[in-house]
Coordinates of C-alpha atoms in Angstrom, one line a residue:
M124 CA 58.8 114.9 150.0
R125 CA 58.1 114.3 153.7
L126 CA 61.0 114.4 156.0
S127 CA 61.2 113.5 159.7
E128 CA 62.8 116.0 162.1
R129 CA 65.8 113.7 162.2
D130 CA 66.2 113.6 158.4
F131 CA 65.8 117.4 158.2
A132 CA 68.5 117.8 160.9
N133 CA 70.8 115.4 159.0
I134 CA 70.4 117.3 155.8
L135 CA 71.2 120.6 157.6
G136 CA 74.2 119.0 159.2
G137 CA 72.8 118.3 162.6
G138 CA 74.3 121.3 164.3
A139 CA 76.9 124.0 164.3
G140 CA 80.3 123.1 162.8
K141 CA 79.1 120.0 161.0
K142 CA 79.1 119.6 157.3
P143 CA 75.6 119.4 155.7
K144 CA 74.7 115.9 154.4
G145 CA 73.1 115.4 151.0
L146 CA 70.0 113.4 150.4
K147 CA 70.3 109.6 150.2
E148 CA 69.1 107.7 147.2
V149 CA 66.1 106.4 149.1
D150 CA 65.0 110.0 149.9
I151 CA 65.3 110.8 146.2
Q152 CA 63.3 107.7 145.2
N153 CA 60.5 108.5 147.6
A154 CA 60.2 112.1 146.5
Q155 CA 60.2 111.0 142.8
R156 CA 57.6 108.3 143.5
E157 CA 55.3 110.7 145.3
Y158 CA 55.7 113.4 142.6
L159 CA 54.8 111.1 139.8
E160 CA 51.9 109.5 141.7
W161 CA 50.5 113.0 142.4
N162 CA 50.6 113.6 138.6
G163 CA 48.7 110.4 137.6
W164 CA 51.5 107.9 137.2
F165 CA 51.4 104.3 138.6
V166 CA 54.8 103.8 140.2
I167 CA 56.4 100.6 141.4
R168 CA 59.5 100.8 143.7
H169 CA 61.8 97.8 143.2
Q170 CA 63.8 96.2 146.0
Q171 CA 66.9 94.3 145.1
S172 CA 67.1 90.9 146.7
M173 CA 68.1 87.3 145.9
G174 CA 66.5 86.4 142.6
S175 CA 66.0 90.0 141.4
H176 CA 67.2 90.9 137.9
K177 CA 70.6 92.4 138.4
G178 CA 70.7 96.1 137.7
L179 CA 66.9 96.5 137.8
S180 CA 65.9 100.2 138.0
D181 CA 64.7 101.7 141.3
L182 CA 61.4 102.7 139.9
T183 CA 59.1 101.7 137.1
A184 CA 56.4 104.3 136.2
I185 CA 53.4 103.7 133.9
K186 CA 50.9 106.1 132.5
D187 CA 48.5 105.7 129.6
G188 CA 50.2 102.6 128.4
W189 CA 53.7 104.0 128.4
T190 CA 56.4 102.6 130.8
V191 CA 59.6 104.3 131.9
Y192 CA 62.4 102.9 134.0
I193 CA 63.9 105.3 136.5
E194 CA 67.2 104.9 138.3
A195 CA 67.5 107.4 141.3
K196 CA 71.1 108.6 141.9
T197 CA 72.6 111.1 144.3
I198 CA 74.6 114.0 142.8
T199 CA 77.8 111.9 142.8
G200 CA 76.2 108.5 142.2
I201 CA 77.2 106.4 139.2
L202 CA 75.6 103.4 137.5
S203 CA 77.0 100.0 138.3
E204 CA 77.9 97.7 135.4
D205 CA 74.7 95.7 136.0
Q206 CA 72.7 98.9 135.9
K207 CA 74.4 99.9 132.6
D208 CA 73.6 96.4 131.2
F209 CA 69.9 96.8 132.3
R210 CA 69.8 100.3 130.8
D211 CA 71.2 99.1 127.5
H212 CA 68.6 96.2 127.3
V213 CA 65.8 98.7 128.0
I214 CA 67.0 101.0 125.3
S215 CA 67.6 98.2 122.7
H216 CA 63.9 97.2 123.2
G217 CA 62.7 100.7 122.6
G218 CA 62.1 101.6 126.3
T219 CA 62.9 104.8 128.1
Y220 CA 65.5 104.9 130.9
I221 CA 65.8 107.9 133.1
I222 CA 68.6 108.7 135.5
G223 CA 67.0 111.1 138.0
R224 CA 69.0 112.9 140.6
C225 CA 66.1 114.9 141.9
V226 CA 62.4 115.5 141.4
E227 CA 63.1 118.2 138.9
D228 CA 64.7 115.6 136.6
L229 CA 61.2 114.0 136.2
K230 CA 59.1 117.1 135.8
F231 CA 59.2 116.8 132.0
L232 CA 57.1 113.6 132.4
C233 CA 54.2 115.7 133.7
E234 CA 54.4 118.7 131.4
D235 CA 53.3 117.1 128.1
S236 CA 51.0 114.4 126.9
V237 CA 52.2 110.9 127.1
E238 CA 51.9 110.4 123.4
C239 CA 54.3 113.4 122.7
L240 CA 56.7 112.1 125.4
R241 CA 56.6 108.6 124.0
R242 CA 57.4 109.8 120.5
R243 CA 60.3 111.9 121.7
W244 CA 61.8 109.7 124.4
S245 CA 61.2 106.0 123.4
G246 CA 64.5 104.2 122.9
K247 CA 66.5 106.9 124.7
V248 CA 68.3 107.6 127.9
V249 CA 67.3 110.7 129.8
G250 CA 69.8 112.2 132.3
Q251 CA 73.5 112.0 132.8
E252 CA 75.4 109.2 134.5

């Protein structure tokens, strides 16, 4: 993940006596996207706007014909009701939905063949709310 000096200072708390700030969801999304792309995945980052499907995942990643939907969350982030509905639709259609709070939560996608991953994770939610 690439951080500007300002972002780095914010994470460290910006100076003496200030409480360190955690990463924002956008920082997590960017790091996850870069990691997956480095490992051969085609990754689409979705922006919510008027006309978007409510609850759409932050990222969609595709490799060797397998698609996964990734919702990036901070350590304390929770899914909205619309995100839960989207997750449930993905799972009911045999898709894979991942709640990723850091890059490490996605490493399993790059440690095995897509065919093995698909057999194990299709129709399931990976990660905790």
